[in-house]
Coordinates of C-alpha atoms in Angstrom, one line a residue:
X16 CA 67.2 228.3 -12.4
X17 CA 65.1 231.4 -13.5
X18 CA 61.7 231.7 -12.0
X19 CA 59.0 232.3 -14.9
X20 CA 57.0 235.2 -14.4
X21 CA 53.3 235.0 -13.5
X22 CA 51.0 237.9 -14.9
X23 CA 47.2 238.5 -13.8
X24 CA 46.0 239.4 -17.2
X25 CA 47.1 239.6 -21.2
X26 CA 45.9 242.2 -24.1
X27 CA 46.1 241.7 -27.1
X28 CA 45.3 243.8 -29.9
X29 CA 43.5 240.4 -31.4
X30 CA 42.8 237.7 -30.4
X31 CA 40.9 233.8 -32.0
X32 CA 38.2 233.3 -29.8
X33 CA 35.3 230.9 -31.0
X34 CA 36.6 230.2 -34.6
X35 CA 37.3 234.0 -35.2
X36 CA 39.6 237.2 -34.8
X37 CA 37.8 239.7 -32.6
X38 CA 39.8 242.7 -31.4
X39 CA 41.3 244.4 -28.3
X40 CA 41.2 241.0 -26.0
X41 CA 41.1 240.7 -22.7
X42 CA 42.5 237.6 -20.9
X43 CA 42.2 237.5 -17.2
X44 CA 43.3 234.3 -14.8
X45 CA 43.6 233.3 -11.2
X46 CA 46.5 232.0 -9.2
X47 CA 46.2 228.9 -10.8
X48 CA 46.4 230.1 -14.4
X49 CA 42.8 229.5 -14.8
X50 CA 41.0 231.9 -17.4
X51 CA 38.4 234.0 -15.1
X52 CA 37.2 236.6 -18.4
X53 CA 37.7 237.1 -21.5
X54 CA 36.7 240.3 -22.6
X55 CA 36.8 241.3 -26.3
X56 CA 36.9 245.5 -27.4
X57 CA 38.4 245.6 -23.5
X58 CA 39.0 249.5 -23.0
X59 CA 41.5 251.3 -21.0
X60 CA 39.8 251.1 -18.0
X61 CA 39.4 247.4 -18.2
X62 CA 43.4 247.2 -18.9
X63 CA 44.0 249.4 -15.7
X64 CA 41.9 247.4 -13.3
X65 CA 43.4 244.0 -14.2
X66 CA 46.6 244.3 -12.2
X67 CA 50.1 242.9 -13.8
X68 CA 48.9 243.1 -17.4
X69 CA 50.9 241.6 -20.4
X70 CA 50.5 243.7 -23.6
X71 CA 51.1 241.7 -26.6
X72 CA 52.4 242.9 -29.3
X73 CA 50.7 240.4 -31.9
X74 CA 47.6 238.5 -32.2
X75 CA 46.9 235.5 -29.3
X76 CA 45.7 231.7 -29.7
X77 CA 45.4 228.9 -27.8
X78 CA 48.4 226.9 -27.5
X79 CA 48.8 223.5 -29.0
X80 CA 48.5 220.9 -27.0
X81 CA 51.6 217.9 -27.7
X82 CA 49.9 214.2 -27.1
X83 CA 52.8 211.8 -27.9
X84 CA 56.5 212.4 -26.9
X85 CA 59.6 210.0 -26.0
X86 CA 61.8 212.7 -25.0
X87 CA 65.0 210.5 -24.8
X88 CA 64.5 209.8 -28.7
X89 CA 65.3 214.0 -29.5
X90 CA 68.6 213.8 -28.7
X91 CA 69.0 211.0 -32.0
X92 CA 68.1 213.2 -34.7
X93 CA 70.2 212.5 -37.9
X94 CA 71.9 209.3 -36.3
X95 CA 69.3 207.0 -37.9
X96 CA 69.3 208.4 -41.3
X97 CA 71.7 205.7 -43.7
X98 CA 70.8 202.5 -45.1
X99 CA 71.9 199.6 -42.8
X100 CA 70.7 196.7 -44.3
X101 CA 69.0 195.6 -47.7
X102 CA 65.6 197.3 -46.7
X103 CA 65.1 200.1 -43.8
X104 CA 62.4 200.1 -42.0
X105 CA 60.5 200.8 -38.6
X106 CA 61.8 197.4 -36.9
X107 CA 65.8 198.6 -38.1
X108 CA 65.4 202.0 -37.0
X109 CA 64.1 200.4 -33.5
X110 CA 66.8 198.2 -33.0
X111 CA 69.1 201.6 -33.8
X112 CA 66.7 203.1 -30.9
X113 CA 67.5 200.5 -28.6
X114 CA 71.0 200.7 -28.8
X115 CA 70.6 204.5 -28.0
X116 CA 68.3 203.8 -24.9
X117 CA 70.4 201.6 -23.2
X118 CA 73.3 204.1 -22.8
X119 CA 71.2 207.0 -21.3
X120 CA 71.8 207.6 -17.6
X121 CA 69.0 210.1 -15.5
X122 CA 71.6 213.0 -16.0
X123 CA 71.4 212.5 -19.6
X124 CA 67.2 212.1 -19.4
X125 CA 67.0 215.3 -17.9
X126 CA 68.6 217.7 -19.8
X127 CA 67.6 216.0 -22.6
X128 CA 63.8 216.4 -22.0
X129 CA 65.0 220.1 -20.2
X130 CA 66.5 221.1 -23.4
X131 CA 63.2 219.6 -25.7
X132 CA 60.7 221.2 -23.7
X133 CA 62.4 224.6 -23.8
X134 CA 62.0 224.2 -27.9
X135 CA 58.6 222.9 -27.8
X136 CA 57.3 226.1 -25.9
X137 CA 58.9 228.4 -28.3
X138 CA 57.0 226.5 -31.2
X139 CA 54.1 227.1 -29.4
X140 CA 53.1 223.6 -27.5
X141 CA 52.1 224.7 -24.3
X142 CA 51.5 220.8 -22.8
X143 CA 53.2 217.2 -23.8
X144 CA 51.7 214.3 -23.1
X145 CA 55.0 212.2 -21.9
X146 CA 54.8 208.4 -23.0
X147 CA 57.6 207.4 -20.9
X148 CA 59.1 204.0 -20.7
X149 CA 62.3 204.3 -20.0
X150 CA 62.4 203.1 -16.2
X151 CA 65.0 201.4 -14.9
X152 CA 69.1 200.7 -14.6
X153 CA 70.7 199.4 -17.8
X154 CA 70.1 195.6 -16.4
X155 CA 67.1 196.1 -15.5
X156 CA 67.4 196.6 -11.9
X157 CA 65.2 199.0 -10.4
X158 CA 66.6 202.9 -9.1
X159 CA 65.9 203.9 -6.1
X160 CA 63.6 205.7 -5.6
X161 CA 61.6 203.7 -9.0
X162 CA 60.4 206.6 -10.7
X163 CA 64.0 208.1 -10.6
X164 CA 63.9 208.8 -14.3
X165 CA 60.2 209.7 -14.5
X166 CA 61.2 212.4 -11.8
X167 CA 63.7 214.3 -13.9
X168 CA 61.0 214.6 -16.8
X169 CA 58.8 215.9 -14.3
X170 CA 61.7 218.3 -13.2
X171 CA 62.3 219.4 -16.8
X172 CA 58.8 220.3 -17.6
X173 CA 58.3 222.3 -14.3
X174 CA 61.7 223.9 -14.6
X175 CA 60.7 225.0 -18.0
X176 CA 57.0 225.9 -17.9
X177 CA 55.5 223.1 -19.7
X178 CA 52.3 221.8 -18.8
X179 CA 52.7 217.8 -18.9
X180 CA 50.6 214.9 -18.4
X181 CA 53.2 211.7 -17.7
X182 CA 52.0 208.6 -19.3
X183 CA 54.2 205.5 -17.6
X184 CA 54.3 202.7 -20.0
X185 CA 53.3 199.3 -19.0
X186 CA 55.7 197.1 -21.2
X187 CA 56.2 193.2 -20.7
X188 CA 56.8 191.3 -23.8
X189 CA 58.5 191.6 -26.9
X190 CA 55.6 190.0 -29.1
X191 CA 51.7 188.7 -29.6
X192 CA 51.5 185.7 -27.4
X193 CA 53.4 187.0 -24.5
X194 CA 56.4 186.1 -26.4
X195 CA 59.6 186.6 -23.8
X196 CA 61.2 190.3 -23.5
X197 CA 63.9 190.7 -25.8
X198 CA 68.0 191.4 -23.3
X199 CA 67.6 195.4 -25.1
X200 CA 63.9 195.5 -23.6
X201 CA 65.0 195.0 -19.9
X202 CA 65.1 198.5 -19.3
X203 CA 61.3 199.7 -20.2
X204 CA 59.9 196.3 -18.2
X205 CA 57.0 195.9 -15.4
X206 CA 54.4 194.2 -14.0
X207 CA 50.9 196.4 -13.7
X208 CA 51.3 196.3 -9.8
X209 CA 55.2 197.8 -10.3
X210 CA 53.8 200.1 -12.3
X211 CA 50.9 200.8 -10.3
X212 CA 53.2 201.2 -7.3
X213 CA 55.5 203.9 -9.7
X214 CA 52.6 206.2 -9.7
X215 CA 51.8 206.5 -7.1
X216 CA 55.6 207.5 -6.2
X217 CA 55.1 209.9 -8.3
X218 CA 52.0 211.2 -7.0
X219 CA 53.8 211.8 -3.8
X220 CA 56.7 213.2 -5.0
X221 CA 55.4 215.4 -7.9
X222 CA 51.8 216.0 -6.8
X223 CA 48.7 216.7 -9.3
X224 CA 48.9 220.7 -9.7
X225 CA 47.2 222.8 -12.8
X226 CA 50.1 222.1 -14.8
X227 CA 50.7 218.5 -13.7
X228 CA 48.5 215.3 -14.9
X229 CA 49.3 211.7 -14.9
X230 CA 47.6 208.7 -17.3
X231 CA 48.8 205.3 -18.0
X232 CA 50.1 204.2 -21.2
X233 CA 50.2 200.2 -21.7
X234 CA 53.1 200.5 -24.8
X235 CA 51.0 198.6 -27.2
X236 CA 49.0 195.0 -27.4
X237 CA 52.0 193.4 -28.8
X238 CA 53.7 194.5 -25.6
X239 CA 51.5 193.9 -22.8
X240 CA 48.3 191.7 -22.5
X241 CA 44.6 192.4 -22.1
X242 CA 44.5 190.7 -18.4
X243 CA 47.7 193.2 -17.5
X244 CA 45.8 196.0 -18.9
X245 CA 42.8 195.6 -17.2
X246 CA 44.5 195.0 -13.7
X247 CA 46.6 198.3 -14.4
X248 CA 43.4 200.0 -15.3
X249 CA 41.3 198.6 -12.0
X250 CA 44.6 200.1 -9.9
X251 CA 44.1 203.2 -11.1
X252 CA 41.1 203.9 -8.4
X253 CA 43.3 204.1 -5.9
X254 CA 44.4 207.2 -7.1
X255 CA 43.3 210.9 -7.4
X256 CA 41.8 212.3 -11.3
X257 CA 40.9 210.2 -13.8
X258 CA 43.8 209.4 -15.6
X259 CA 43.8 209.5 -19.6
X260 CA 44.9 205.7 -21.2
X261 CA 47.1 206.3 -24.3
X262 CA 48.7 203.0 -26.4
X263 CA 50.6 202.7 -29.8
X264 CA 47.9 200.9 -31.9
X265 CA 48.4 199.6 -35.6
X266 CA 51.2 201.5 -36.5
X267 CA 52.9 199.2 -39.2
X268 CA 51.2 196.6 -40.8
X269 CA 53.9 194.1 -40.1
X270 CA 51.6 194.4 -35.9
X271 CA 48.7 194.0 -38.0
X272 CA 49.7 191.0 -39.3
X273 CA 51.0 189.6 -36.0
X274 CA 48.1 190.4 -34.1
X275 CA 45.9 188.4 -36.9
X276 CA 48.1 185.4 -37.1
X277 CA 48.0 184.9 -32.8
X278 CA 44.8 186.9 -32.3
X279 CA 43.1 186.5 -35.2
X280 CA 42.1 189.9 -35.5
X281 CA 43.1 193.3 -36.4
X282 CA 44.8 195.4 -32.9
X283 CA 41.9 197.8 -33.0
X284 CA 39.7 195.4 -33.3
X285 CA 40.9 193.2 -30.1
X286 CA 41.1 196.4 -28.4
X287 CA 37.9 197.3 -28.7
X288 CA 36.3 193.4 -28.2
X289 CA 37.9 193.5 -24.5
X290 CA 37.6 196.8 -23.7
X291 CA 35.2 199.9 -23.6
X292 CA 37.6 202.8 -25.0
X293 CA 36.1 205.6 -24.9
X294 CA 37.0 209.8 -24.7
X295 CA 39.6 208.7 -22.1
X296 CA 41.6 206.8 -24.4
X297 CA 44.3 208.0 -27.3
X298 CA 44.9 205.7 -29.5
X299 CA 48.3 207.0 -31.4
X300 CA 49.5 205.8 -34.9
X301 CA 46.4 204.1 -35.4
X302 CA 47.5 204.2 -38.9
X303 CA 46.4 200.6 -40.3
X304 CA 42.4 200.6 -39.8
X305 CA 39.7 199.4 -42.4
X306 CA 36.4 201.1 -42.4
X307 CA 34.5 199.8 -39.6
X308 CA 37.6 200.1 -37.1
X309 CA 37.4 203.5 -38.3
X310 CA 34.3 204.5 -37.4
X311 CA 34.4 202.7 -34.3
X312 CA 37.1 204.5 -33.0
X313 CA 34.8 208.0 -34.4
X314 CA 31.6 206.7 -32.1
X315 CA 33.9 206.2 -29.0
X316 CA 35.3 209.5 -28.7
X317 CA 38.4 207.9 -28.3
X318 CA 41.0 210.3 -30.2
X319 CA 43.4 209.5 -32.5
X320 CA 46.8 210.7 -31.9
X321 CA 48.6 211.7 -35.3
X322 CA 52.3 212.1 -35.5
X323 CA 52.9 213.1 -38.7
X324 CA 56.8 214.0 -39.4
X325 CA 57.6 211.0 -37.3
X326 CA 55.1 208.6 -39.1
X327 CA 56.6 209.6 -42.3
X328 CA 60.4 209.1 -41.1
X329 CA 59.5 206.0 -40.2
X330 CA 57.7 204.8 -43.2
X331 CA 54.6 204.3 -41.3
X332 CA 51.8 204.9 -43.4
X333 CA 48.8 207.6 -44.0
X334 CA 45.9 207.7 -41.4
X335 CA 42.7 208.1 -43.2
X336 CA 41.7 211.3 -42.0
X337 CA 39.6 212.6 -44.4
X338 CA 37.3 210.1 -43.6
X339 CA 37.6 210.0 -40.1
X340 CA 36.9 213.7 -39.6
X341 CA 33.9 213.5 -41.7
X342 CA 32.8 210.9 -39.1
X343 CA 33.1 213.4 -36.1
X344 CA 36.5 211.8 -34.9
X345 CA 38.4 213.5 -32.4
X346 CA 42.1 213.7 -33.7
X347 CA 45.3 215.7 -31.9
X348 CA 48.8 216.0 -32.7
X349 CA 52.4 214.6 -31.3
X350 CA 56.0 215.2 -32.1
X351 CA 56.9 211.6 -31.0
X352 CA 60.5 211.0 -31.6
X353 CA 61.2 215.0 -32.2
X354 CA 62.8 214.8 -35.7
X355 CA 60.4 218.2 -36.1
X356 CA 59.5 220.0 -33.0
X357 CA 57.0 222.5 -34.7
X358 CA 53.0 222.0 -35.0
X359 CA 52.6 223.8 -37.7
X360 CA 54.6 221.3 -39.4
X361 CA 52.3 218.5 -38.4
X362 CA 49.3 220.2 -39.6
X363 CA 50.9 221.0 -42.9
X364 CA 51.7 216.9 -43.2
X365 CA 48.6 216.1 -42.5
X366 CA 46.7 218.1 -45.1
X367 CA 49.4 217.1 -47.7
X368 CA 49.1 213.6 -47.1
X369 CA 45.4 213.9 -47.7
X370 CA 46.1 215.7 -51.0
X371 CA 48.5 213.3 -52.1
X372 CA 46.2 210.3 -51.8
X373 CA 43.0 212.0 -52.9
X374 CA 44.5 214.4 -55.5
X375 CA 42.9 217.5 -54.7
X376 CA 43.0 220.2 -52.6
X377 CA 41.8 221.5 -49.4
X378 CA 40.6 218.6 -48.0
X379 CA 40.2 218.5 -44.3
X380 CA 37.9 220.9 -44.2
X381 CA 33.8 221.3 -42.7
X382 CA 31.1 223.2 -44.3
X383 CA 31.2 225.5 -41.1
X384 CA 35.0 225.8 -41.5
X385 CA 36.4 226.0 -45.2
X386 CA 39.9 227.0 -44.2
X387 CA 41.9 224.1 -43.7
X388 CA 44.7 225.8 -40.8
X389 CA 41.2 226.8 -38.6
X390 CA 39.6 223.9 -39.1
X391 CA 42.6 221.5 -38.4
X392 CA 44.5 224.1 -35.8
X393 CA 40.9 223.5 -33.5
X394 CA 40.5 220.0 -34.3
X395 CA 44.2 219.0 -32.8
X396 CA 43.6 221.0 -30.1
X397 CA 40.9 220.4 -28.8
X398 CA 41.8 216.7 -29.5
X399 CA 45.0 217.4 -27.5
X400 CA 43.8 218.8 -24.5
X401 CA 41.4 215.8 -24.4
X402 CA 44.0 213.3 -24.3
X403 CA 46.3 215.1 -21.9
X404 CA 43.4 215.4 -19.6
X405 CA 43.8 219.3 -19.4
X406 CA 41.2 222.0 -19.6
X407 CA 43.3 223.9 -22.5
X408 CA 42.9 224.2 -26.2
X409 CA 40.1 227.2 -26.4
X410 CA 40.3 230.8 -24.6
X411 CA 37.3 230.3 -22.7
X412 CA 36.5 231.3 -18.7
X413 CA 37.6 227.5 -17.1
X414 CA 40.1 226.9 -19.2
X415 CA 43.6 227.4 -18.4
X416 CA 45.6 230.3 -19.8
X417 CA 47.6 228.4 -22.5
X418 CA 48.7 230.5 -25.1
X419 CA 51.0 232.1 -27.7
X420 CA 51.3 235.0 -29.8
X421 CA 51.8 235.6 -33.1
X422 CA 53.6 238.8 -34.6
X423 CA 51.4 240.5 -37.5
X424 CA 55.0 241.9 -38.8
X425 CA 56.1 238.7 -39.6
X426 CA 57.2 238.5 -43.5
X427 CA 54.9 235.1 -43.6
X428 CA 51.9 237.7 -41.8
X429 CA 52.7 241.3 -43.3
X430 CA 49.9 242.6 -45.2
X431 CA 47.2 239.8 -44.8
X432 CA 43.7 239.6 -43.9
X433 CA 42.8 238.3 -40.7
X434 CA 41.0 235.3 -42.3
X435 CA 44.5 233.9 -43.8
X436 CA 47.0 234.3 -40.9
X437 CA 46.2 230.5 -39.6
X438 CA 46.6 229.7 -43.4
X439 CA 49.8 231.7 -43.7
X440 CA 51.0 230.3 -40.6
X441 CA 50.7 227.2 -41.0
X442 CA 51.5 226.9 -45.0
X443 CA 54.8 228.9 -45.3
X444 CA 57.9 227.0 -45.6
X445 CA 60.2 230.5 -46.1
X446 CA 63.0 231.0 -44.3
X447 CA 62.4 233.5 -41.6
X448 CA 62.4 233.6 -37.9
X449 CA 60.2 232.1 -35.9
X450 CA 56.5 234.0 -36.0
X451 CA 55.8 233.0 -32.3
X452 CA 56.8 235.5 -30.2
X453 CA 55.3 234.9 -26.9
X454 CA 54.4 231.4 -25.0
X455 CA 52.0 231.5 -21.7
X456 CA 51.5 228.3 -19.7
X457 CA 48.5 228.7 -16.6
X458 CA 49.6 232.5 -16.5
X459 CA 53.2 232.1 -16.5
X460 CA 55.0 234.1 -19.5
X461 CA 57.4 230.9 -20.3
X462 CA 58.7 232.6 -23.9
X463 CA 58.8 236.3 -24.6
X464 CA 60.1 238.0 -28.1
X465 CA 60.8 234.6 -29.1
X466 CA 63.2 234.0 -25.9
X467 CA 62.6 231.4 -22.9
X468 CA 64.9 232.9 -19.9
X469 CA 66.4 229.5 -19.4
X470 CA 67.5 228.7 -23.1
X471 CA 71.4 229.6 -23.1
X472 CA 72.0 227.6 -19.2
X473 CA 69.6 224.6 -20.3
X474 CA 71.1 224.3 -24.0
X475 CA 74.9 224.0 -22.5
X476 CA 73.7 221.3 -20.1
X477 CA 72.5 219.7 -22.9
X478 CA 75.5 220.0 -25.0
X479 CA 77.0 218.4 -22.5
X480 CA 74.9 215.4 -21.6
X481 CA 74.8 215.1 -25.2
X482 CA 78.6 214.8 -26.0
X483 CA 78.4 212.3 -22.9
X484 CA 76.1 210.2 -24.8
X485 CA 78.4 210.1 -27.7
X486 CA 81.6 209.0 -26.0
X487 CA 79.8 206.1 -24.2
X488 CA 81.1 202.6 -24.9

């Protein structure tokens, strides 16, 4: 497979560093990617001393951090989209899901997630936080070794560039109440110690590195139960970092419902009687929350992980997030099921769902920040790089050098003032090329003029675990 070249340094004509474009950029790194300057109106001299500089020929900003992605599920797009029964919804599609799920083998899981991370750096993510819970043999029997299908993810996103922080999923139980695991469920079950035990597998096999995090991810609190989940979380001192804690919370109301018929309470609220979430935690598709949840989940730092085109093709429901921002909430963004691998996309969704509820315009916005692309392009990721547990999402000395670059002679770019090129980037719709031309994950050029060196061998072994996928009985 072709090795990604490493660079000690990048220029860039321009470059968004704290809120603003400033000019002639200098971005400097160690061996482990790590930014050591950053040096705006750099002169020649300052080019010639950096050793193996990268001049870009566009303007640079801090990649977009991915927190929510079931890899397996990219490889459905457009086999879910008819009407099946009377009335589709989030439960139909799931069972559709299911089916899918159980015919995947780890060939097929790893050039699947291969193939996805290949597209997500040449949209710009330059990290994915994996929610993986697809663990075991089709009857449920473990592989050997356990985390034989974690593994290839782990493979893909090295193989590829991508900075990822793997998030096994502690799943049990098909229902509130610890109702028994449905026969389709067998493959994504555990116990907290199995899972424990997982981990740290994988932190032998695939050890922590600057590209390379691990967190937890109990599925949700219909899934799993609060003594599991606190027994998962006490294992986790056995093991080197501190790991982020991601779980699907409130994401259709029918789980609301369910949760206050056995619980007698709202998920977020449970969650936050029996545990203390804080900036550690990412609480994704926490779409269903009244006021006070709302704030609560502002005053804990916890983030809120948004997943826009998803949420919408599965009927979910808006997040309120005019509200929450105003609160100080931390918020980041997810491609989740990969119907729309693109952040720009997700931004735009989120702004126009805001617009469409409140009728008006421009409405996630701060009085230090008017322009809705700045304001919401920083929120997510600093949000993201928060819930993936990564120093990214800024171009700052001690952060790591996680970034893309934009071409100015794009037909969405040509012509504009520095002060709209977030909003033109992330608000045109046209149909034009892609206006990312170069990706850089820790250092390493993964995409250059719009081209990752792996694409053509990675997309055929794709095709191919694809067209396997579709023959299976």
């Amino acid at each position: 497979m072709t090795i990604l070249r490493h660079y000690d340094a990048l220029w860039a004509p321009w470059a968004y560093l704290d809120s603003q474009w400033q000019a002639n950029v200098l971005l400097r790194w160690d061996l482990d990617g790590t930014l050591t300057h950053v040096l705006p109106e750099a002169n020649q001299q300052d080019i010639d001393t950096a050793g193996s500089v990268y001049k870009a020929l566009g303007a640079a900003l801090p990649g977009m951090p991915n927190l929510h992605s079931h890899a397996f599920q990219s490889a459905m797009t457009g086999l879910t989209e008819f009407r099946g029964q009377g009335q589709d919804s989030f439960w139909s599609w799931r069972d559709l899901m299911y089916r899918f799920a159980a015919r995947l083998e780890p060939e097929h899981m790893q050039a699947i997630a291969h193939w996805l991370y290949i597209q997500m750096l040449k949209a710009g993510y330059t990290s994915v936080c994996e929610f993986h819970y697809l663990h075991h043999q089709r009857d449920g029997q473990n592989y050997a070794p356990i985390s034989l299908l974690a593994q290839g993810v782990m493979e893909a996103a090295s193989a590829s560039g991508l900075a990822i922080t793997l998030l096994p999923v502690l799943y049990q139980y098909s229902n509130f109440g610890s109702q028994a695991p449905r026969q389709d469920q067998q493959r994504f079950l555990n116990s907290p110690t199995q899972l424990l035990y997982l981990l740290e597998s994988l932190h032998t096999s695939h050890p922590l590195n600057a590209d390379r995090r691990y967190g937890i991810a109990p599925h949700s609190l219909r899934a799993t139960n609060i003594a599991s989940i606190n027994t998962l979380i006490d294992g986790l001192h056995s093991l080197p970092s501190r790991h982020p804690i991601h779980i699907h919370i409130a994401e259709q109301m029918a789980e609301v419902l369910a949760c206050q018929d056995v619980k007698g309470c709202s998920p977020v609220a449970y969650l936050y009687d029996n545990f203390n979430v804080d900036e550690r935690w990412c609480l994704v598709h926490a779409t269903h929350i009244d006021e006070q949840e709302r704030k609560q989940i502002a005053r804990s730092g916890a983030v809120a992980g948004l997943c826009l085109t998803t949420e919408a093709n599965l009927g979910d429901g808006l997040f309120p997030a005019a509200a929450f921002l105003a609160e100080h909430g931390h918020m980041g963004i997810g491609s989740d099921s990969h119907i729309c691998v693109d952040w720009r996309a997700e931004l735009r969704l989120l702004e126009y769902g805001q617009r469409l509820i409140s009728q008006q315009r421009n409405v996630l916005t701060s009085t230090q920040q008017p322009f809705v692309a700045d304001y919401l392009f920083e929120t997510c990721a600093r949000g993201g790089a928060q819930a993936s547990g990564r120093a990214s999402g800024q171009l700052s000395p001690g952060y790591q050098a996680d970034l893309m670059v934009i071409d100015l002679k794009h037909p969405s770019l040509a012509g504009l003032e520095k002060q709209h090129w977030l909003s033109a980037l992330v608000f045109s719709e046209r149909a034009h090329a892609n206006p990312i031309r170069d990706v850089f994950v820790s250092g390493r050029a993964c995409v250059t003029e719009g081209h990752h060196p792996q694409e053509e061998v990675v997309f055929a072994a794709y095709k191919k675990a694809l067209s396997s996928l579709m023959n299976k009985a």
